[in-house]
Short mmCIF file of C-alpha atoms and ligand atoms in Angstrom, two decimals:
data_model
loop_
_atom_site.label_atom_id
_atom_site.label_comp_id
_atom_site.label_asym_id
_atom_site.label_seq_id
_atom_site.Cartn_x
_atom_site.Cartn_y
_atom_site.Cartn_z
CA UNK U 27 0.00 0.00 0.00
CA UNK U 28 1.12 3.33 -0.61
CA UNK U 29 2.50 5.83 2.22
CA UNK U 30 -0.61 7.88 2.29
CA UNK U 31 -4.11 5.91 3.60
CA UNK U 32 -6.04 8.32 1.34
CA UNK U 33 -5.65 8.70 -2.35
CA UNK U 34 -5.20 12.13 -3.64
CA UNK U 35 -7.54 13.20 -6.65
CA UNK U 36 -7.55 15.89 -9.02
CA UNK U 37 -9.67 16.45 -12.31
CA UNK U 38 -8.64 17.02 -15.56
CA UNK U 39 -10.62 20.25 -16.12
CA UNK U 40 -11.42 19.30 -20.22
CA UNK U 41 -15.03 17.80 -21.12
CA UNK U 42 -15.40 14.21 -21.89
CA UNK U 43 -15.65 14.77 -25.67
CA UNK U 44 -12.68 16.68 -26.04
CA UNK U 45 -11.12 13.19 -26.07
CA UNK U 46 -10.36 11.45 -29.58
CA UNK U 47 -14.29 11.39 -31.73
CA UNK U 48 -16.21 11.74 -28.14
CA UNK U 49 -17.28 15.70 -29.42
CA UNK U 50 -18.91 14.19 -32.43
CA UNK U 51 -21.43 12.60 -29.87
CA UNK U 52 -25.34 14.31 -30.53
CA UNK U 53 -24.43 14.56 -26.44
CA UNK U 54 -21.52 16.04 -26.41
CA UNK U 55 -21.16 20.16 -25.48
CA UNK U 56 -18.62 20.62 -28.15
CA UNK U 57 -20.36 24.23 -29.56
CA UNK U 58 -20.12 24.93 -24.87
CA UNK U 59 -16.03 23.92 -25.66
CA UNK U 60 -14.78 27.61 -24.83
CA UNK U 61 -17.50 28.72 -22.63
CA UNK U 62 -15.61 29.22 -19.12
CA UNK U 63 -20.01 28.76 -17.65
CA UNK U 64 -19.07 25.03 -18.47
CA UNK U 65 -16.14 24.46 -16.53
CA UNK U 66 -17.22 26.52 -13.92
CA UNK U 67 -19.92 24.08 -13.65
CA UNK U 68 -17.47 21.14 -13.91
CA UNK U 69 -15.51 22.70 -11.05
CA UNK U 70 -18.42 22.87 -9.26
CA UNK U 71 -19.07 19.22 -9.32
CA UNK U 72 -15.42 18.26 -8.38
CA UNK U 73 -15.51 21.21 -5.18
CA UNK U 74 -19.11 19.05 -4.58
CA UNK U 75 -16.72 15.92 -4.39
CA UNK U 76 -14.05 16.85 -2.46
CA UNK U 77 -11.43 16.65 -5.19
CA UNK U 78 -8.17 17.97 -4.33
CA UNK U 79 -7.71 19.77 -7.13
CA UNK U 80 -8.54 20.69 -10.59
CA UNK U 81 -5.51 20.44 -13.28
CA UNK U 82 -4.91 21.74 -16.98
CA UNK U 83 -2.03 20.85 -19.62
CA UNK U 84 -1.71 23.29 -21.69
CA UNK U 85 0.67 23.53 -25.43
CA UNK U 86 1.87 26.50 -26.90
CA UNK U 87 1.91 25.32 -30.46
CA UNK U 88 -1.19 24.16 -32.60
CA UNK U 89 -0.65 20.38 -33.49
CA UNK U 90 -0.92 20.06 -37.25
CA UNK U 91 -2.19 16.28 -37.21
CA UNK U 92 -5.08 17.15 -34.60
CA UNK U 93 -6.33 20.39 -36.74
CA UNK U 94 -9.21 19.46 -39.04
CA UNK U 95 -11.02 15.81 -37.47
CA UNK U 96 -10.03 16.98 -33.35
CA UNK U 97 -11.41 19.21 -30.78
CA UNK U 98 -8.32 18.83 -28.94
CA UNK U 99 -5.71 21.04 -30.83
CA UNK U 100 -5.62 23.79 -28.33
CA UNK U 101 -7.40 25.70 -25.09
CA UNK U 102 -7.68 28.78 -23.76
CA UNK U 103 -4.87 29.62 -21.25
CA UNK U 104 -5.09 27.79 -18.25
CA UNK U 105 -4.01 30.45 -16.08
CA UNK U 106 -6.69 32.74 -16.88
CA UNK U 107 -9.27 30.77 -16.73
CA UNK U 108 -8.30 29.23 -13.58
CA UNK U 109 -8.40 32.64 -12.29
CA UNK U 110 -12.14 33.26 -13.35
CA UNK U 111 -12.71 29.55 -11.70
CA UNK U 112 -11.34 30.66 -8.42
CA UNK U 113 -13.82 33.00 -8.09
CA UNK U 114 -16.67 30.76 -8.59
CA UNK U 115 -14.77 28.26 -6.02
CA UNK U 116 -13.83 28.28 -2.12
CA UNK U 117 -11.45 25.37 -1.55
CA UNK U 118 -10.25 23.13 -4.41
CA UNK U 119 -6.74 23.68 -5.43
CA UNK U 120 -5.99 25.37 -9.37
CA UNK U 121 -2.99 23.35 -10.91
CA UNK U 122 -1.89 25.34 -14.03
CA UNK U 123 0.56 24.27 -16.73
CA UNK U 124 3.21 26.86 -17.74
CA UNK U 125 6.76 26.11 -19.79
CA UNK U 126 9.78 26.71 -18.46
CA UNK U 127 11.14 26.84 -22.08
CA UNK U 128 9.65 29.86 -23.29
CA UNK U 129 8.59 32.02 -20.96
CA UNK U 130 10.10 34.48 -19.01
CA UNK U 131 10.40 33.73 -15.06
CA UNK U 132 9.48 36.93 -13.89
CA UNK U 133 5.90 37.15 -15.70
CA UNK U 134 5.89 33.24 -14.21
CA UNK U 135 6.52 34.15 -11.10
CA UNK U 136 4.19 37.20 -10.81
CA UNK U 137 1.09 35.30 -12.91
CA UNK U 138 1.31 32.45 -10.40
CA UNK U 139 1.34 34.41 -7.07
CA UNK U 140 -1.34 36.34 -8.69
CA UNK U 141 -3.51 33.11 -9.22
CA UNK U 142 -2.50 32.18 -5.84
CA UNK U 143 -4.23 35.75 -4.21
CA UNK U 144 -7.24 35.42 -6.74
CA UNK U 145 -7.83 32.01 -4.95
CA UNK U 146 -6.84 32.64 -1.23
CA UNK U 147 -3.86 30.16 -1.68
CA UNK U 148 -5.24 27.49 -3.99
CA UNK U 149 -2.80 27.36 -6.59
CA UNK U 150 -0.33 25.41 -8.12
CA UNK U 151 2.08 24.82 -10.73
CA UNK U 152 2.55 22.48 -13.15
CA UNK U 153 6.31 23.09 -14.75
CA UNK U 154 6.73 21.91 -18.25
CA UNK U 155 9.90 21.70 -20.41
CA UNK U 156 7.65 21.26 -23.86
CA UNK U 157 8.31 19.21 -26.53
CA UNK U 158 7.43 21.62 -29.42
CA UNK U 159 6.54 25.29 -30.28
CA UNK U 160 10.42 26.72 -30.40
CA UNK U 161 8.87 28.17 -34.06
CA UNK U 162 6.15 30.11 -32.13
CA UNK U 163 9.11 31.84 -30.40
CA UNK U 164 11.96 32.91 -32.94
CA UNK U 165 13.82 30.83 -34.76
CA UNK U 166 16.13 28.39 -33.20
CA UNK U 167 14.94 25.00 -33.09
CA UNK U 168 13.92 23.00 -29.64
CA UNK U 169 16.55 23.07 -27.55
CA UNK U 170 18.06 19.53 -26.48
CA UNK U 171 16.42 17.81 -23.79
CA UNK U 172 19.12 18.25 -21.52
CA UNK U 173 19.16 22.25 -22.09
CA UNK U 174 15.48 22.80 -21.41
CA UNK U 175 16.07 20.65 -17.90
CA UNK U 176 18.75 22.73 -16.94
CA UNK U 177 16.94 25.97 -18.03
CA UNK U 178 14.27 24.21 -16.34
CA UNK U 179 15.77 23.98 -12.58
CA UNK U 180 17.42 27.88 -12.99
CA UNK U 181 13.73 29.13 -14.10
CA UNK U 182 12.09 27.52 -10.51
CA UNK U 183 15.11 28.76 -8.60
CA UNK U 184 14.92 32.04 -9.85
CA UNK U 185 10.37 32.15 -9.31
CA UNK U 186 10.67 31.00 -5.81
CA UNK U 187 13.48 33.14 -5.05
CA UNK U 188 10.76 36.06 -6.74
CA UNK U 189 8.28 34.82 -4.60
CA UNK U 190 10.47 35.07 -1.05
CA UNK U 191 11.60 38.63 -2.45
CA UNK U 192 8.56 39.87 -1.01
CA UNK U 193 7.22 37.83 2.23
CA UNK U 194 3.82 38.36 3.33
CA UNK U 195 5.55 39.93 7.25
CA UNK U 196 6.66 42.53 5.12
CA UNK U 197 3.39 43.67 4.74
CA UNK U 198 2.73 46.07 7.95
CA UNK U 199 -0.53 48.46 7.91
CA UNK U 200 0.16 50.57 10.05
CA UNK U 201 -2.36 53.91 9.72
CA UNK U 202 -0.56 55.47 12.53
CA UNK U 203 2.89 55.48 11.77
CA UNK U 204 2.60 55.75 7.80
CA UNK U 205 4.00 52.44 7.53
CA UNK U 206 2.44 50.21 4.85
CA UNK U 207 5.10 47.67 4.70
CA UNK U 208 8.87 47.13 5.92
CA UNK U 209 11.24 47.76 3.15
CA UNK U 210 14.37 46.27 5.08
CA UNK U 211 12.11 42.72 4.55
CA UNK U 212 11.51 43.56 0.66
CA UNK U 213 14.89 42.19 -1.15
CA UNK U 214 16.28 41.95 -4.66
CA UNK U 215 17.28 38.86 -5.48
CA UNK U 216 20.16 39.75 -8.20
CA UNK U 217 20.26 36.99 -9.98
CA UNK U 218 22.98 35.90 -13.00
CA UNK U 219 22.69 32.56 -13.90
CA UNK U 220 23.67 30.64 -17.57
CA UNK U 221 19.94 31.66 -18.90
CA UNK U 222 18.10 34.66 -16.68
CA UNK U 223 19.54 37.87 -15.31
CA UNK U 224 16.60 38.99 -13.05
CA UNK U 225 17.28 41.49 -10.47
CA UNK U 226 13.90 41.70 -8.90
CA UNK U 227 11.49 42.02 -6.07
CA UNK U 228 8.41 40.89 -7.18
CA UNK U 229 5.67 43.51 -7.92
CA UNK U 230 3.35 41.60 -5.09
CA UNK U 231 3.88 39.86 -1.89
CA UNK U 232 3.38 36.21 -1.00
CA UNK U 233 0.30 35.24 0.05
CA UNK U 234 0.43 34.27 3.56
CA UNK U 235 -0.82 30.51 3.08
CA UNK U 236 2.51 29.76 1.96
CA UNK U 237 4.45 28.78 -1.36
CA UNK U 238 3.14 27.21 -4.36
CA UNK U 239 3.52 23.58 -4.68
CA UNK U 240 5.20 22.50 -7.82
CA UNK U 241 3.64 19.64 -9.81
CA UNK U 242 6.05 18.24 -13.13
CA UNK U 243 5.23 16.54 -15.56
CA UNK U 244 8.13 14.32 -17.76
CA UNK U 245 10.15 10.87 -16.28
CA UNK U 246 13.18 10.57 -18.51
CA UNK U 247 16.05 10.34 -16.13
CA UNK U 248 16.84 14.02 -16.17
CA UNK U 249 13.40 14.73 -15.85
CA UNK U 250 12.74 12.29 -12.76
CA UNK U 251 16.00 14.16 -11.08
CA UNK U 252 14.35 17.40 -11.47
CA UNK U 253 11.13 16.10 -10.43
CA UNK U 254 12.44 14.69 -7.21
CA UNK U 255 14.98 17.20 -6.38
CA UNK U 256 11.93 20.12 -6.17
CA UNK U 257 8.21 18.71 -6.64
CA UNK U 258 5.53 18.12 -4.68
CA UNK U 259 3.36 15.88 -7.28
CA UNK U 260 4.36 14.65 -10.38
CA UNK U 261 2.25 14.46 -13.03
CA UNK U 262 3.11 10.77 -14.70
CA UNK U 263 2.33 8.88 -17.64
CA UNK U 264 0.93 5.37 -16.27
CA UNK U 265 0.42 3.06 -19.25
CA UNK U 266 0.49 0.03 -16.64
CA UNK U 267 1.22 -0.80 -12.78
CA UNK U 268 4.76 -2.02 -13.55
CA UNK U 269 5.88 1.31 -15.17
CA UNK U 270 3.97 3.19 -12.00
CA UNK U 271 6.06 0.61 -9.31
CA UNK U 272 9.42 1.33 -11.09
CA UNK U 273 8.72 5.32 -11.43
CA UNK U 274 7.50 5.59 -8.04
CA UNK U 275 10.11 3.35 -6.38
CA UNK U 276 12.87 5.17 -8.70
CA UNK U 277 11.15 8.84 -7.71
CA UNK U 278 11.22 8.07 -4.13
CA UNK U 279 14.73 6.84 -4.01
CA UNK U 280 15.85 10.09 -5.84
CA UNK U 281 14.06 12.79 -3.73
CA UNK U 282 16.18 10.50 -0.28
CA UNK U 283 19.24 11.20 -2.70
CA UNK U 284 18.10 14.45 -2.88
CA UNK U 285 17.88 14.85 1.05
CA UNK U 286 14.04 14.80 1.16
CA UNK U 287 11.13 12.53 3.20
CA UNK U 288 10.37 10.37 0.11
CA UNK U 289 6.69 10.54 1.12
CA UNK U 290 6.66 14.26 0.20
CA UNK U 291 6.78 13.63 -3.46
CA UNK U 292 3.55 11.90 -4.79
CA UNK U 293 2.96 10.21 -7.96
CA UNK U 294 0.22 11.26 -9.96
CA UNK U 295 -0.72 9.56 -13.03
CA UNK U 296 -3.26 10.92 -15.58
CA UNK U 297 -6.27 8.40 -15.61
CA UNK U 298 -8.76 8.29 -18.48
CA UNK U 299 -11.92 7.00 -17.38
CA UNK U 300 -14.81 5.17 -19.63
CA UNK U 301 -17.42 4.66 -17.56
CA UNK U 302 -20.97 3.12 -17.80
CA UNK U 303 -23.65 0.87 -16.72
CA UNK U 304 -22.49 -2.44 -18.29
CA UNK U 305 -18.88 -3.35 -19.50
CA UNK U 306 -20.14 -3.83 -23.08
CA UNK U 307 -21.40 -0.41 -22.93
CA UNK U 308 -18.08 1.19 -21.63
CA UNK U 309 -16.11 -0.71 -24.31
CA UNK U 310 -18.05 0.90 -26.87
CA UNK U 311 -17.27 4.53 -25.70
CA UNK U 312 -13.85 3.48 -25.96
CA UNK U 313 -14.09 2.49 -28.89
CA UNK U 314 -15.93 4.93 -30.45
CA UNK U 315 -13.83 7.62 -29.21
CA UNK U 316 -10.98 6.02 -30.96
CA UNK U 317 -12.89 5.29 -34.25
CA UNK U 318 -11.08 8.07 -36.49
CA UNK U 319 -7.35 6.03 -35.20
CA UNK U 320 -6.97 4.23 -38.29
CA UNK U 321 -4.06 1.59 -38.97
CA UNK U 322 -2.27 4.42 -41.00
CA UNK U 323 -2.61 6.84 -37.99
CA UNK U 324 -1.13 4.19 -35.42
CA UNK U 325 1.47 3.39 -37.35
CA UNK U 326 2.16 7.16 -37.95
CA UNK U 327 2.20 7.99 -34.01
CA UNK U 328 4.16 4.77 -33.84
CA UNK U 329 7.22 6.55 -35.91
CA UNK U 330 6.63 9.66 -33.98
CA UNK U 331 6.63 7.98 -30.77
CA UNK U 332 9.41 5.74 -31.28
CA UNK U 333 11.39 6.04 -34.36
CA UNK U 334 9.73 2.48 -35.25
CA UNK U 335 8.54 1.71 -38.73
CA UNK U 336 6.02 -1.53 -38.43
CA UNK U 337 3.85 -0.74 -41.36
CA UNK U 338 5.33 -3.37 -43.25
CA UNK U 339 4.60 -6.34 -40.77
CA UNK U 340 1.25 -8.78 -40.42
CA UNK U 341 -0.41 -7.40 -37.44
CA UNK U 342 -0.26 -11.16 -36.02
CA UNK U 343 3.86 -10.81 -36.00
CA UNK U 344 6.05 -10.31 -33.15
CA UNK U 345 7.98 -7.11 -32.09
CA UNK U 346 11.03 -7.66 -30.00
CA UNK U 347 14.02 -5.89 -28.33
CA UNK U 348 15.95 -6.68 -31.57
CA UNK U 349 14.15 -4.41 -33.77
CA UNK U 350 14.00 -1.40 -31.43
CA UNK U 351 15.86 1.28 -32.87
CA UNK U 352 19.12 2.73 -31.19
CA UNK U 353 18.15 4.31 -27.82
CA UNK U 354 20.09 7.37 -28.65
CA UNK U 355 18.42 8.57 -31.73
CA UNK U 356 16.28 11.74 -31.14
CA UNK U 357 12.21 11.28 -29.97
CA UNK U 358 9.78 14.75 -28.66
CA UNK U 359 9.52 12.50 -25.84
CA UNK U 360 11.90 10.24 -23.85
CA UNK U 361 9.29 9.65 -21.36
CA UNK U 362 7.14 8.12 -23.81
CA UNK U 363 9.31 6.65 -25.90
CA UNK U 364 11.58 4.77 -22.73
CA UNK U 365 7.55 3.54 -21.82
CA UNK U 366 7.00 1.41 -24.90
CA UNK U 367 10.74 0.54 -25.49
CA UNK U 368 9.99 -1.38 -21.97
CA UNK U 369 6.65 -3.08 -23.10
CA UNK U 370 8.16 -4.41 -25.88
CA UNK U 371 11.26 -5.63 -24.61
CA UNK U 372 9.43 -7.32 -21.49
CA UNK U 373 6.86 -9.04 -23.64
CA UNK U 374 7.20 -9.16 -27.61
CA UNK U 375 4.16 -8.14 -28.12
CA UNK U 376 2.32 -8.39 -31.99
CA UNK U 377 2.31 -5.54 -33.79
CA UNK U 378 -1.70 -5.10 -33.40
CA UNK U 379 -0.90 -5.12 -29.43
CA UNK U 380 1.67 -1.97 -29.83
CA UNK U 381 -0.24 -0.35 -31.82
CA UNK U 382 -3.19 -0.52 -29.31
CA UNK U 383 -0.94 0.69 -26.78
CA UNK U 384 -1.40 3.89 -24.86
CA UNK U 385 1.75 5.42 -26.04
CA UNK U 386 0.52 5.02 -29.22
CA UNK U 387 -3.09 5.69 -29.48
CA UNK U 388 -3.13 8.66 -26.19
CA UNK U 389 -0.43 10.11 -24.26
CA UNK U 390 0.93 7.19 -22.73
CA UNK U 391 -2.01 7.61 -19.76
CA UNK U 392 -3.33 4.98 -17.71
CA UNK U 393 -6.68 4.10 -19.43
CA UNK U 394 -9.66 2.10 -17.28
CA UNK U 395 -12.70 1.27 -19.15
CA UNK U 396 -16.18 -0.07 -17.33
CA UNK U 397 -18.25 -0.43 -14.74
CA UNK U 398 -17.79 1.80 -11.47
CA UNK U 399 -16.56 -1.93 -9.96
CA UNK U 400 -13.96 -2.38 -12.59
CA UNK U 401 -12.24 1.08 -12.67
CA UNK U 402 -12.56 1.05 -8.56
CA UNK U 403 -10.35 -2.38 -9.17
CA UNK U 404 -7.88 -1.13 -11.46
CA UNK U 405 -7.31 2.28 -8.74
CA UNK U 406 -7.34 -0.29 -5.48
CA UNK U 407 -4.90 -2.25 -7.31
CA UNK U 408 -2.49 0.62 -8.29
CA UNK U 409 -3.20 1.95 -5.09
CA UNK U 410 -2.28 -1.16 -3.14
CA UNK U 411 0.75 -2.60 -5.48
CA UNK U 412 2.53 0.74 -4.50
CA UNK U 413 2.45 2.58 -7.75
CA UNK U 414 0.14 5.33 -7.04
CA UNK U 415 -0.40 8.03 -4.37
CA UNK U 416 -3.14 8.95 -6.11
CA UNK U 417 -4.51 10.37 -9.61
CA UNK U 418 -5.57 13.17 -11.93
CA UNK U 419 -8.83 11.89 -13.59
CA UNK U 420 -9.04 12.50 -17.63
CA UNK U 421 -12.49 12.79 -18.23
CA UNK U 422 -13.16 10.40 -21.46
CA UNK U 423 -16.47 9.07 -23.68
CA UNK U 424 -19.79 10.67 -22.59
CA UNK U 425 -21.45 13.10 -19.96
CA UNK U 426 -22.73 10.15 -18.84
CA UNK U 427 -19.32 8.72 -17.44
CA UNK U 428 -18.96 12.03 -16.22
CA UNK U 429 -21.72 11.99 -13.83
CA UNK U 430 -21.22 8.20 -13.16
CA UNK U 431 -17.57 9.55 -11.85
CA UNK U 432 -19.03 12.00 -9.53
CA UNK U 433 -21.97 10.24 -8.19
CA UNK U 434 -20.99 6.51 -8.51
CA UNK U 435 -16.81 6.06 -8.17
CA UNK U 436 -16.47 9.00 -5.73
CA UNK U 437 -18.93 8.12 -3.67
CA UNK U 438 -17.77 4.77 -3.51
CA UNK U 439 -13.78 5.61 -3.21
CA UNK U 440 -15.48 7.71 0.33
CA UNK U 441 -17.69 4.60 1.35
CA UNK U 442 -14.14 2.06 1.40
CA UNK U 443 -12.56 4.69 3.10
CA UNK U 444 -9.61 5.31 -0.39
CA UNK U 445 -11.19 9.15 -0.26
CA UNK U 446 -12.04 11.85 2.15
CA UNK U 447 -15.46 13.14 2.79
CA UNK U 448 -15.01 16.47 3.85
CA UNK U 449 -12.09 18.69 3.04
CA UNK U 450 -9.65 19.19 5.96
CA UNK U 451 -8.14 22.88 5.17
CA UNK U 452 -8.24 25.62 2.87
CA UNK U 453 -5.25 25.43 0.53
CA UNK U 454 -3.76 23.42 -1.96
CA UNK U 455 -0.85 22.86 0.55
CA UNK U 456 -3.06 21.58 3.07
CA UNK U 457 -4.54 19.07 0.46
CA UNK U 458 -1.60 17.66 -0.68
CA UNK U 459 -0.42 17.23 3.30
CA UNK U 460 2.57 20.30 3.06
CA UNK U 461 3.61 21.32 6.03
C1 FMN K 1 2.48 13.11 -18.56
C2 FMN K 1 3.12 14.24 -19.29
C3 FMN K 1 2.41 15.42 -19.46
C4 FMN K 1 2.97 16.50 -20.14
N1 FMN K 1 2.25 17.64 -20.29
C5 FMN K 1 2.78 18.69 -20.97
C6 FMN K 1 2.04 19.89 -21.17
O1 FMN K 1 0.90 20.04 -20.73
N2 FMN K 1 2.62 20.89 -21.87
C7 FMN K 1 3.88 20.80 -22.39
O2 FMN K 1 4.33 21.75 -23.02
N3 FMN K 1 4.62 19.67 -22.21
C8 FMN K 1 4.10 18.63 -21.53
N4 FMN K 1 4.85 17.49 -21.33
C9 FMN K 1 6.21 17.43 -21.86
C10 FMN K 1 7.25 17.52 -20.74
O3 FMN K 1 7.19 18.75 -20.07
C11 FMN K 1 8.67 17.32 -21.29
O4 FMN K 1 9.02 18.41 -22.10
C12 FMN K 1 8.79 16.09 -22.15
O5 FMN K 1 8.16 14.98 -21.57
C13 FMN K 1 10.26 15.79 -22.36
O6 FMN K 1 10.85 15.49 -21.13
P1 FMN K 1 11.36 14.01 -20.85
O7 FMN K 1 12.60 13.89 -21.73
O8 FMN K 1 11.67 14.00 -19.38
O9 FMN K 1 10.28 13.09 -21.25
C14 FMN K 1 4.28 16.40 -20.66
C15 FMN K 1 5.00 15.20 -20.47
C16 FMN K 1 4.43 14.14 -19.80
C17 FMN K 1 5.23 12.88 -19.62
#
């Protein structure tokens, strides 16, 4: 079982049939798909649940491939619209996504202790290195993994040093005396490093709840050593409960390495759920919502994913270690292409299995498709086998699975005692246990 009795939760904020064909439902909201009324509503339902907190990716680049048959090419900014939800919302905690790679960490660091005022201490931040846009931002091309990592840890430095600039106690009110906050307790921070020169303070002070927690999201090794060396959740991609053993096992390890209670780092994985009444029913919103995936596609996100060229081979024949190509060649993703190197070198599967896989067909995300009983199993079993401290549910297939989420899993996660009923504090910190 994992260190924590309680799983932590947090929601995807995206509607079901933003996923794959789902908007092409007659259900599905898709003409409601920038309306902030209808995720105000959905965060609603989650604050009505309990739910830690609500979470949002976010890509600055338009992907070609998804413009034309998806829903899914882009969103609003998450930021902003978490800062019109906060508003509408007293206690769930507002995880935005912002890159580290092409932004600039003062605007960071301001936007996010902004969001963190609008919501009396709810936020949080989701740090991203990116695996594409460099074009949208002049013209070099993506830096090399290992550059955007190291940019990566200076950029975080260099916002929480912005934030500490300015401590709440600095903040006086004094009518009498004139004095509306102590100047000797507002510092620059001067900092020269290999990528930012920011001398500071920041235009705002902390909010007194406390810093942000950090969330990351990418496992590659340099990744998992920046993840463990300053995060409070990351944000995984779970095809299966081996991969989620080894990354937590691996993540806890680190952050000890790294001098750190192992339990203050929990693993996250992005769940889609397909939910409904009978198996056979679930099934088919899974498959429906992966209807416009044709051979041709898989194979295409195959080459993307991996550098692996299968569309020659029966779909009955067997992929092995032997035919992987050489580990060092370039992929947007090491995360996900390390994942499916793994699969197939633990169990040659047939090239109809890989291309069913999650790495190939979604994001690499843990997927869990039935009744309320079944996906209940697949999170007790996570939950219990140690690869989990909990999960951000990816809302997937029909309003209907959305509402069986909130008022059949939920409620059940509470009943077995895997959820809380009530929320025990105010702030995102206090959710996630930060002292
Ligand atoms: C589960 C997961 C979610 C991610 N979400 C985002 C995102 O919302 N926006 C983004 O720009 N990059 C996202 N990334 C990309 C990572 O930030 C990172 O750039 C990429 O995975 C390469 O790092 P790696 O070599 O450690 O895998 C995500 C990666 C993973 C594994």
């Amino acid at each position: 079982m994992a260190a924590n009795k309680q799983l932590l939760i947090g929601l995807s904020l995206s509607a079901t049939w933003m996923k794959g064909d789902g908007w092409r439902r007659a259900d599905s909201g898709i003409e409601k798909m920038n309306s902030i009324d209808y995720y105000i509503d959905l965060a609603k339902m989650a604050e009505k649940s309990k739910l830690d907190f609500l979470f949002k990716a976010d890509y600055l680049y338009v992907s070609p491939q998804m413009i034309g048959d998806s829903a899914n090419y882009g969103s609003p900014d998450p930021t902003m619209m978490f800062a019109a939800i906060a508003h509408e919302t007293e206690r769930i905690g507002l995880v935005t996504t912002i890159s580290t790679t092409f932004n600039p960490p003062y605007v960071v660091a301001r936007q996010l202790q902004s969001l963190h005022w609008l919501s009396n201490g709810r936020a949080g931040w989701n740090i991203v290195t990116s695996i594409e846009g460099a074009e949208n931002f002049g013209d070099s091309p993506m830096p090399s993994p290992q550059e955007r990592y190291a940019k990566a840890g200076e950029f975080t430095d260099v916002v929480r040093k912005l934030w500490d600039s300015f401590p709440s106690e600095a903040i006086v009110i004094d009518r009498e005396s004139g004095v509306f906050s102590d100047k000797d307790k507002v510092t620059a921070i001067h900092h020269n490093g290999d990528f930012f020169s920011v001398k500071g303070p920041l235009t705002l002070p902390s909010h007194e709840s406390g810093s942000i927690p950090l969330f990351q999201a990418g496992a590659s090794d340099i990744g998992r050593n920046f993840a463990s060396s300053v995060a409070d959740a990351i944000f995984a991609a779970m095809p299966d409960i081996e991969s989620g053993v080894e990354l937590r096992n691996d993540l806890r390890r680190r952050a000890t390495e790294h001098g750190r209670d192992p339990n203050t780092i929990k693993v996250l994985p992005g769940l889609y759920f397909f939910l409904a009444d009978s198996r056979e029913e679930a099934h088919e919103l899974h498959k429906a919502a992966h209807a416009h995936l044709s051979m041709e596609r898989r194979h295409a996100s195959l080459k993307s994913v991996l550098g692996l060229d299968l569309s020659g081979l029966p779909l009955d024949s067997c992929v092995t270690a032997a035919m992987l190509p050489n580990p060092n060649q370039p992929v947007r993703s090491r995360t996900h292409a390390e994942l499916l190197r793994r699969f197939i070198t633990k169990y040659q599967p047939t090239v109809e299995e890989v291309l069913a896989r999650p790495e190939v067909v979604g994001s690499a995300h843990w997927v869990s498709v039935g009744t309320v009983e079944d996906v209940l199993n697949d999170i007790i079993e996570r939950f219990e086998g140690g690869a989990i401290d909990g999960f951000i549910a990816l809302p997937g297939g029909s309003e209907k699975s959305m509402n069986i989420f909130f008022e059949k899993l939920m409620p059940e996660l509470v009943e077995r005692g895997l959820f809380k009923s009530e929320y025990m504090g105010f702030t995102l910190r206090d959710h996630l246990g930060i002292s």
